Amino acid sequence: MRRQLLLITLAALVLAALPLFGGDDHEVIFTEGYPIKKDSSGFEEDLFIGDAVITGETVVTGDDETVELEAGGYKVMVGSNTVFRLMEVERGGETQTVLTNVLGKMRFARDRATGRDPLFASNSAVCGVRGTDFTF
């Protein structure tokens, strides 16, 4: 009985820690309209709530379409008529997420401090910052 309780507790701890060691998947938590995502080979698929956007994929929104992604204690809101790409780079021996705004508007909001913020990339930018929430 004691051994079973120990195994159940250990399994629960491992399952609770999985998000800390997972990749840089960004879960879609909201969509408006019919946005799509493209992979690196150009394959397109519709984007729905609960889908994951992984490194190398691009989110494309049209008129009156928006997408909200969540990962690692932050949210990314992709505005209408936007091309947003999720990338990663290696810096100092560690892989870091890069939120790339190719075209259009993106909003970033930090939910909690995790000590590891993503990087941001764009050809040009006009930013508005308000606490841990900014529009890019």
XYZ file of N, CA, C and O in Angstrom:
544
model
N 0.826 -1.195 0.000
C 0.000 0.000 0.000
C 0.876 1.268 0.000
O 0.610 2.196 -0.733
N 1.895 1.257 0.841
C 2.784 2.405 0.939
C 3.539 2.612 -0.378
O 3.730 3.731 -0.827
N 3.950 1.504 -0.989
C 4.675 1.583 -2.261
C 3.779 2.135 -3.371
O 4.219 2.938 -4.195
N 2.529 1.706 -3.417
C 1.590 2.213 -4.422
C 1.362 3.708 -4.249
O 1.309 4.453 -5.222
N 1.220 4.143 -3.024
C 1.024 5.570 -2.753
C 2.247 6.366 -3.198
O 2.117 7.439 -3.790
N 3.432 5.828 -2.955
C 4.661 6.485 -3.378
C 4.741 6.572 -4.897
O 5.100 7.614 -5.457
N 4.390 5.503 -5.598
C 4.397 5.506 -7.064
C 3.382 6.485 -7.640
O 3.667 7.187 -8.605
N 2.211 6.543 -7.057
C 1.177 7.480 -7.524
C 1.632 8.924 -7.317
O 1.485 9.769 -8.189
N 2.229 9.207 -6.166
C 2.736 10.550 -5.881
C 3.843 10.926 -6.851
O 3.874 12.038 -7.385
N 4.752 9.996 -7.104
C 5.851 10.248 -8.036
C 5.326 10.505 -9.449
O 5.776 11.424 -10.136
N 4.348 9.718 -9.881
C 3.760 9.904 -11.214
C 3.081 11.266 -11.328
O 3.196 11.948 -12.349
N 2.390 11.673 -10.269
C 1.723 12.981 -10.288
C 2.738 14.114 -10.382
O 2.527 15.102 -11.092
N 3.861 13.987 -9.672
C 4.898 15.011 -9.734
C 5.528 15.098 -11.122
O 5.781 16.187 -11.632
N 5.777 13.948 -11.735
C 6.346 13.937 -13.083
C 5.382 14.569 -14.077
O 5.770 15.386 -14.912
N 4.097 14.223 -14.004
C 3.107 14.805 -14.918
C 2.967 16.306 -14.703
O 2.787 17.058 -15.658
N 3.050 16.758 -13.467
C 2.950 18.191 -13.196
C 4.158 18.950 -13.728
O 4.052 20.114 -14.100
N 5.319 18.301 -13.791
C 6.541 18.970 -14.242
C 6.725 18.919 -15.750
O 7.575 19.624 -16.286
N 5.949 18.133 -16.480
C 6.123 18.018 -17.919
C 6.070 19.344 -18.663
O 6.877 19.568 -19.562
N 5.161 20.260 -18.350
C 5.166 21.542 -19.068
C 6.463 22.321 -18.905
O 6.830 23.105 -19.763
N 7.189 22.120 -17.825
C 8.441 22.838 -17.617
C 9.533 22.343 -18.547
O 10.453 23.073 -18.875
N 9.437 21.090 -18.980
C 10.469 20.509 -19.826
C 10.033 20.329 -21.261
O 10.787 19.845 -22.081
N 8.821 20.728 -21.577
C 8.309 20.562 -22.925
C 8.987 21.503 -23.893
O 9.767 22.370 -23.532
N 8.701 21.317 -25.171
C 9.259 22.178 -26.195
C 8.615 23.549 -26.157
O 7.990 23.935 -25.179
N 8.781 24.267 -27.238
C 8.237 25.611 -27.302
C 6.916 25.618 -28.056
O 6.703 26.442 -28.930
N 6.043 24.681 -27.734
C 4.721 24.672 -28.338
C 3.909 25.825 -27.775
O 3.963 26.120 -26.593
N 3.191 26.484 -28.652
C 2.295 27.558 -28.256
C 0.878 27.086 -28.565
O 0.561 26.832 -29.717
N 0.060 26.980 -27.538
C -1.295 26.483 -27.706
C -2.228 27.607 -28.144
O -2.182 28.715 -27.606
N -3.084 27.310 -29.106
C -4.085 28.272 -29.558
C -5.223 28.264 -28.540
O -5.847 27.225 -28.306
N -5.487 29.418 -27.912
C -6.550 29.491 -26.914
C -7.739 30.329 -27.388
O -8.776 30.348 -26.734
N -7.578 31.021 -28.531
C -8.681 31.808 -29.080
C -8.445 32.029 -30.569
O -7.312 32.274 -30.982
N -9.489 31.916 -31.351
C -9.425 32.300 -32.762
C -10.691 33.054 -33.124
O -11.750 32.822 -32.551
N -10.540 33.942 -34.061
C -11.684 34.649 -34.633
C -11.495 34.588 -36.135
O -10.413 34.878 -36.648
N -12.525 34.184 -36.847
C -12.414 34.004 -38.285
C -11.816 32.644 -38.601
O -11.972 31.690 -37.838
N -11.103 32.550 -39.716
C -10.520 31.285 -40.162
C -9.035 31.449 -40.476
O -8.624 31.369 -41.625
N -8.214 31.674 -39.438
C -6.779 31.812 -39.677
C -6.163 30.477 -40.076
O -6.757 29.418 -39.842
N -4.972 30.540 -40.667
C -4.278 29.322 -41.066
C -2.872 29.312 -40.470
O -2.377 30.342 -40.014
N -2.276 28.126 -40.470
C -0.859 28.027 -40.130
C -0.168 27.279 -41.255
O -0.737 26.410 -41.901
N 1.073 27.687 -41.514
C 1.895 27.064 -42.549
C 3.114 26.462 -41.889
O 3.708 27.084 -41.014
N 3.510 25.281 -42.349
C 4.767 24.725 -41.856
C 5.900 25.154 -42.771
O 5.683 25.874 -43.744
N 7.103 24.721 -42.470
C 8.272 25.174 -43.225
C 8.269 24.698 -44.679
O 8.940 25.286 -45.522
N 7.482 23.662 -45.003
C 7.407 23.191 -46.384
C 6.294 23.892 -47.170
O 6.114 23.630 -48.349
N 5.524 24.763 -46.495
C 4.463 25.502 -47.160
C 3.087 24.877 -47.042
O 2.108 25.416 -47.533
N 2.992 23.727 -46.366
C 1.691 23.073 -46.174
C 0.816 23.941 -45.281
O 1.233 24.375 -44.212
N -0.414 24.215 -45.716
C -1.338 25.059 -44.964
C -2.422 24.219 -44.311
O -2.894 23.241 -44.892
N -2.819 24.636 -43.098
C -3.948 23.979 -42.445
C -4.678 25.002 -41.587
O -4.074 25.969 -41.105
N -5.988 24.810 -41.443
C -6.788 25.710 -40.623
C -6.344 25.616 -39.174
O -5.910 24.568 -38.699
N -6.488 26.706 -38.454
C -6.063 26.798 -37.064
C -7.292 26.842 -36.175
O -8.195 27.657 -36.386
N -7.329 25.960 -35.184
C -8.468 25.868 -34.280
C -7.994 25.938 -32.832
O -6.833 25.671 -32.534
N -8.922 26.252 -31.923
C -8.621 26.289 -30.498
C -8.126 24.906 -30.071
O -8.705 23.887 -30.437
N -7.030 24.884 -29.319
C -6.444 23.634 -28.860
C -5.292 23.153 -29.727
O -4.528 22.289 -29.314
N -5.152 23.701 -30.935
C -4.028 23.338 -31.800
C -2.724 23.878 -31.209
O -2.726 24.833 -30.437
N -1.620 23.277 -31.615
C -0.299 23.752 -31.193
C 0.415 24.364 -32.385
O 0.367 23.829 -33.488
N 1.054 25.497 -32.152
C 1.925 26.111 -33.152
C 3.337 25.832 -32.664
O 3.702 26.199 -31.547
N 4.130 25.150 -33.492
C 5.468 24.755 -33.082
C 6.517 25.562 -33.834
O 6.207 26.251 -34.803
N 7.741 25.446 -33.402
C 8.850 26.166 -34.010
C 8.907 25.893 -35.512
O 8.784 24.757 -35.947
N 9.052 26.966 -36.286
C 9.111 26.855 -37.741
C 7.786 27.085 -38.427
O 7.741 27.233 -39.644
N 6.695 27.124 -37.674
C 5.386 27.350 -38.277
C 5.039 28.834 -38.289
O 5.515 29.605 -37.461
N 4.184 29.192 -39.235
C 3.766 30.573 -39.434
C 2.261 30.671 -39.303
O 1.536 29.849 -39.870
N 1.781 31.653 -38.561
C 0.345 31.924 -38.431
C 0.012 33.085 -39.354
O 0.673 34.119 -39.320
N -1.013 32.906 -40.194
C -1.436 33.936 -41.134
C -2.897 34.266 -40.863
O -3.745 33.372 -40.871
N -3.168 35.545 -40.613
C -4.547 35.992 -40.405
C -4.945 36.940 -41.531
O -4.114 37.655 -42.073
N -6.225 36.931 -41.858
C -6.759 37.826 -42.876
C -7.576 38.930 -42.235
O -7.456 39.198 -41.033
N -8.436 39.563 -43.036
C -9.318 40.607 -42.519
C -10.197 40.046 -41.401
O -10.761 38.964 -41.533
N -10.320 40.776 -40.313
C -11.179 40.413 -39.185
C -10.869 39.038 -38.600
O -11.761 38.354 -38.097
N -9.621 38.590 -38.677
C -9.204 37.326 -38.073
C -8.134 37.613 -37.031
O -7.252 38.448 -37.243
N -8.224 36.946 -35.888
C -7.217 37.071 -34.842
C -6.949 35.698 -34.234
O -7.774 34.793 -34.324
N -5.782 35.567 -33.617
C -5.380 34.330 -32.952
C -4.718 34.706 -31.637
O -3.949 35.671 -31.575
N -5.004 33.947 -30.588
C -4.322 34.139 -29.310
C -3.617 32.837 -28.953
O -4.221 31.773 -28.935
N -2.306 32.949 -28.675
C -1.473 31.796 -28.324
C -1.009 31.934 -26.880
O -0.846 33.050 -26.386
N -0.775 30.790 -26.231
C -0.306 30.808 -24.849
C 0.829 29.806 -24.679
O 0.743 28.679 -25.172
N 1.885 30.232 -23.998
C 3.016 29.343 -23.707
C 3.917 29.969 -22.661
O 4.134 31.176 -22.669
N 4.447 29.174 -21.777
C 5.487 29.611 -20.853
C 5.169 30.827 -20.012
O 6.050 31.628 -19.750
N 3.932 31.005 -19.594
C 3.588 32.138 -18.745
C 3.306 33.424 -19.489
O 3.224 34.485 -18.889
N 3.163 33.354 -20.808
C 2.827 34.551 -21.567
C 1.805 34.229 -22.659
O 1.581 33.082 -22.995
N 1.198 35.293 -23.166
C 0.235 35.171 -24.262
C 0.688 36.054 -25.412
O 1.257 37.118 -25.196
N 0.401 35.597 -26.612
C 0.690 36.366 -27.815
C -0.622 36.498 -28.582
O -1.260 35.497 -28.903
N -1.035 37.731 -28.836
C -2.236 37.994 -29.613
C -1.802 38.448 -31.004
O -1.121 39.469 -31.130
N -2.180 37.689 -32.014
C -1.832 37.996 -33.400
C -3.025 38.711 -34.011
O -4.125 38.153 -34.067
N -2.821 39.944 -34.465
C -3.902 40.761 -35.014
C -4.293 40.367 -36.425
O -3.715 39.456 -37.031
N -5.281 41.062 -36.961
C -5.748 40.779 -38.321
C -4.716 41.238 -39.353
O -3.901 42.119 -39.088
N -4.755 40.606 -40.516
C -3.820 40.893 -41.620
C -2.364 40.817 -41.159
O -1.564 41.712 -41.428
N -2.032 39.749 -40.461
C -0.700 39.592 -39.870
C -0.073 38.269 -40.290
O -0.758 37.268 -40.452
N 1.250 38.293 -40.437
C 2.041 37.085 -40.653
C 2.985 36.987 -39.466
O 3.844 37.848 -39.276
N 2.802 35.958 -38.647
C 3.566 35.762 -37.414
C 4.273 34.415 -37.487
O 3.658 33.397 -37.787
N 5.571 34.405 -37.221
C 6.352 33.163 -37.309
C 6.998 32.855 -35.964
O 7.536 33.734 -35.304
N 6.946 31.592 -35.584
C 7.585 31.129 -34.362
C 8.913 30.489 -34.722
O 8.959 29.532 -35.496
N 10.002 31.042 -34.201
C 11.342 30.558 -34.527
C 12.113 30.327 -33.235
O 11.616 30.625 -32.150
N 13.328 29.814 -33.368
C 14.202 29.713 -32.208
C 15.646 29.914 -32.641
O 15.998 29.674 -33.796
N 16.452 30.413 -31.708
C 17.882 30.621 -31.938
C 18.640 30.036 -30.764
O 18.092 29.854 -29.678
N 19.909 29.783 -30.986
C 20.756 29.301 -29.907
C 21.649 30.443 -29.445
O 22.353 31.063 -30.238
N 21.592 30.727 -28.147
C 22.402 31.790 -27.551
C 23.005 31.266 -26.263
O 22.283 30.812 -25.387
N 24.304 31.320 -26.188
C 24.980 30.870 -24.975
C 24.760 29.398 -24.670
O 24.677 29.017 -23.511
N 24.606 28.597 -25.701
C 24.404 27.167 -25.505
C 22.976 26.766 -25.190
O 22.699 25.597 -24.971
N 22.070 27.729 -25.144
C 20.658 27.442 -24.873
C 19.805 27.867 -26.057
O 20.110 28.839 -26.736
N 18.735 27.142 -26.274
C 17.792 27.491 -27.327
C 16.763 28.466 -26.773
O 16.215 28.236 -25.695
N 16.514 29.553 -27.505
C 15.536 30.551 -27.085
C 14.486 30.748 -28.157
O 14.788 30.755 -29.355
N 13.247 30.929 -27.727
C 12.137 31.181 -28.629
C 12.231 32.593 -29.188
O 12.558 33.534 -28.456
N 11.925 32.737 -30.479
C 11.881 34.045 -31.116
C 10.489 34.233 -31.696
O 10.047 33.453 -32.540
N 9.787 35.254 -31.231
C 8.470 35.604 -31.762
C 8.714 36.610 -32.879
O 9.139 37.731 -32.622
N 8.445 36.202 -34.114
C 8.773 37.026 -35.272
C 7.505 37.596 -35.885
O 6.632 36.853 -36.326
N 7.436 38.906 -35.931
C 6.316 39.592 -36.551
C 6.759 40.001 -37.955
O 7.419 41.015 -38.136
N 6.413 39.188 -38.950
C 6.837 39.443 -40.324
C 6.076 40.624 -40.905
O 6.634 41.491 -41.560
N 4.768 40.658 -40.646
C 3.908 41.708 -41.190
C 2.702 41.845 -40.285
O 2.138 40.850 -39.839
N 2.298 43.057 -39.977
C 1.085 43.262 -39.205
C 1.336 43.613 -37.754
O 2.327 44.248 -37.414
N 0.419 43.149 -36.880
C 0.406 43.572 -35.484
C 0.382 42.366 -34.550
O -0.341 41.407 -34.768
N 1.193 42.447 -33.492
C 1.273 41.404 -32.487
C 1.252 42.058 -31.112
O 1.817 43.130 -30.923
N 0.604 41.406 -30.157
C 0.573 41.912 -28.784
C 1.086 40.812 -27.864
O 0.728 39.652 -28.014
N 1.926 41.175 -26.914
C 2.548 40.242 -25.991
C 2.154 40.626 -24.572
O 2.215 41.801 -24.208
N 1.743 39.641 -23.762
C 1.392 39.910 -22.365
C 1.979 38.816 -21.484
O 1.769 37.627 -21.743
N 2.704 39.222 -20.462
C 3.321 38.291 -19.512
C 2.330 38.008 -18.396
O 1.825 38.920 -17.759
N 2.050 36.713 -18.141
C 1.157 36.329 -17.044
C 1.907 36.218 -15.724
O 1.452 36.663 -14.702
N 3.073 35.580 -15.798
C 3.873 35.401 -14.592
C 5.352 35.382 -14.980
O 5.699 35.042 -16.106
N 6.186 35.739 -14.049
C 7.618 35.750 -14.315
C 8.167 34.329 -14.250
O 7.989 33.638 -13.263
N 8.807 33.900 -15.329
C 9.393 32.564 -15.363
C 10.903 32.640 -15.469
O 11.569 31.626 -15.402
N 11.435 33.832 -15.671
C 12.872 34.004 -15.759
C 13.438 33.790 -17.143
O 14.609 33.996 -17.381
N 12.601 33.397 -18.100
C 13.095 33.163 -19.458
C 12.103 33.749 -20.457
O 11.127 33.108 -20.817
N 12.374 34.955 -20.897
C 11.503 35.626 -21.844
C 11.890 35.266 -23.271
O 13.052 35.011 -23.562
N 10.920 35.275 -24.177
C 11.254 35.043 -25.585
C 11.916 36.287 -26.177
O 11.843 37.373 -25.608
N 12.539 36.110 -27.312
C 13.092 37.232 -28.063
C 12.050 37.679 -29.075
O 11.152 36.916 -29.438
N 12.177 38.907 -29.570
C 11.249 39.446 -30.553
C 12.023 39.877 -31.784
O 13.127 40.404 -31.673
N 11.432 39.670 -32.956
C 12.097 40.065 -34.196
C 11.067 40.655 -35.154
O 9.923 40.229 -35.211
N 11.520 41.670 -35.910
C 10.694 42.310 -36.920
C 11.605 43.146 -37.808
O 12.692 43.534 -37.398
N 11.148 43.412 -39.021
C 11.922 44.285 -39.909
C 11.901 45.721 -39.420
O 12.858 46.463 -39.583
N 10.783 46.126 -38.859
C 10.645 47.455 -38.272
C 9.574 47.362 -37.200
O 8.771 46.443 -37.198
N 9.570 48.299 -36.272
C 8.606 48.200 -35.186
C 8.243 49.560 -34.622
O 9.058 50.474 -34.583
N 7.014 49.646 -34.182
C 6.539 50.740 -33.356
C 5.919 50.049 -32.164
O 5.017 49.226 -32.311
N 6.445 50.302 -30.969
C 6.003 49.577 -29.782
C 5.334 50.497 -28.784
O 5.752 51.634 -28.621
N 4.323 49.965 -28.111
C 3.700 50.630 -26.982
C 3.815 49.707 -25.792
O 3.341 48.580 -25.838
N 4.434 50.164 -24.710
C 4.678 49.306 -23.553
C 3.845 49.793 -22.370
O 3.790 50.982 -22.076
N 3.218 48.845 -21.685
C 2.438 49.145 -20.492
C 2.637 47.998 -19.519
O 1.987 46.958 -19.632
N 3.559 48.136 -18.588
C 3.856 47.076 -17.637
C 4.442 45.870 -18.340
O 5.458 45.955 -19.001
N 3.771 44.726 -18.207
C 4.247 43.502 -18.844
C 3.475 43.198 -20.128
O 3.470 42.092 -20.622
N 2.795 44.195 -20.661
C 1.959 44.042 -21.841
C 2.412 45.056 -22.878
O 2.498 46.240 -22.589
N 2.756 44.579 -24.076
C 3.113 45.552 -25.111
C 2.636 45.107 -26.479
O 2.439 43.942 -26.747
N 2.412 46.109 -27.323
C 1.969 45.883 -28.698
C 3.139 46.138 -29.615
O 3.846 47.123 -29.478
N 3.320 45.254 -30.575
C 4.483 45.260 -31.451
C 4.022 45.357 -32.878
O 3.235 44.585 -33.337
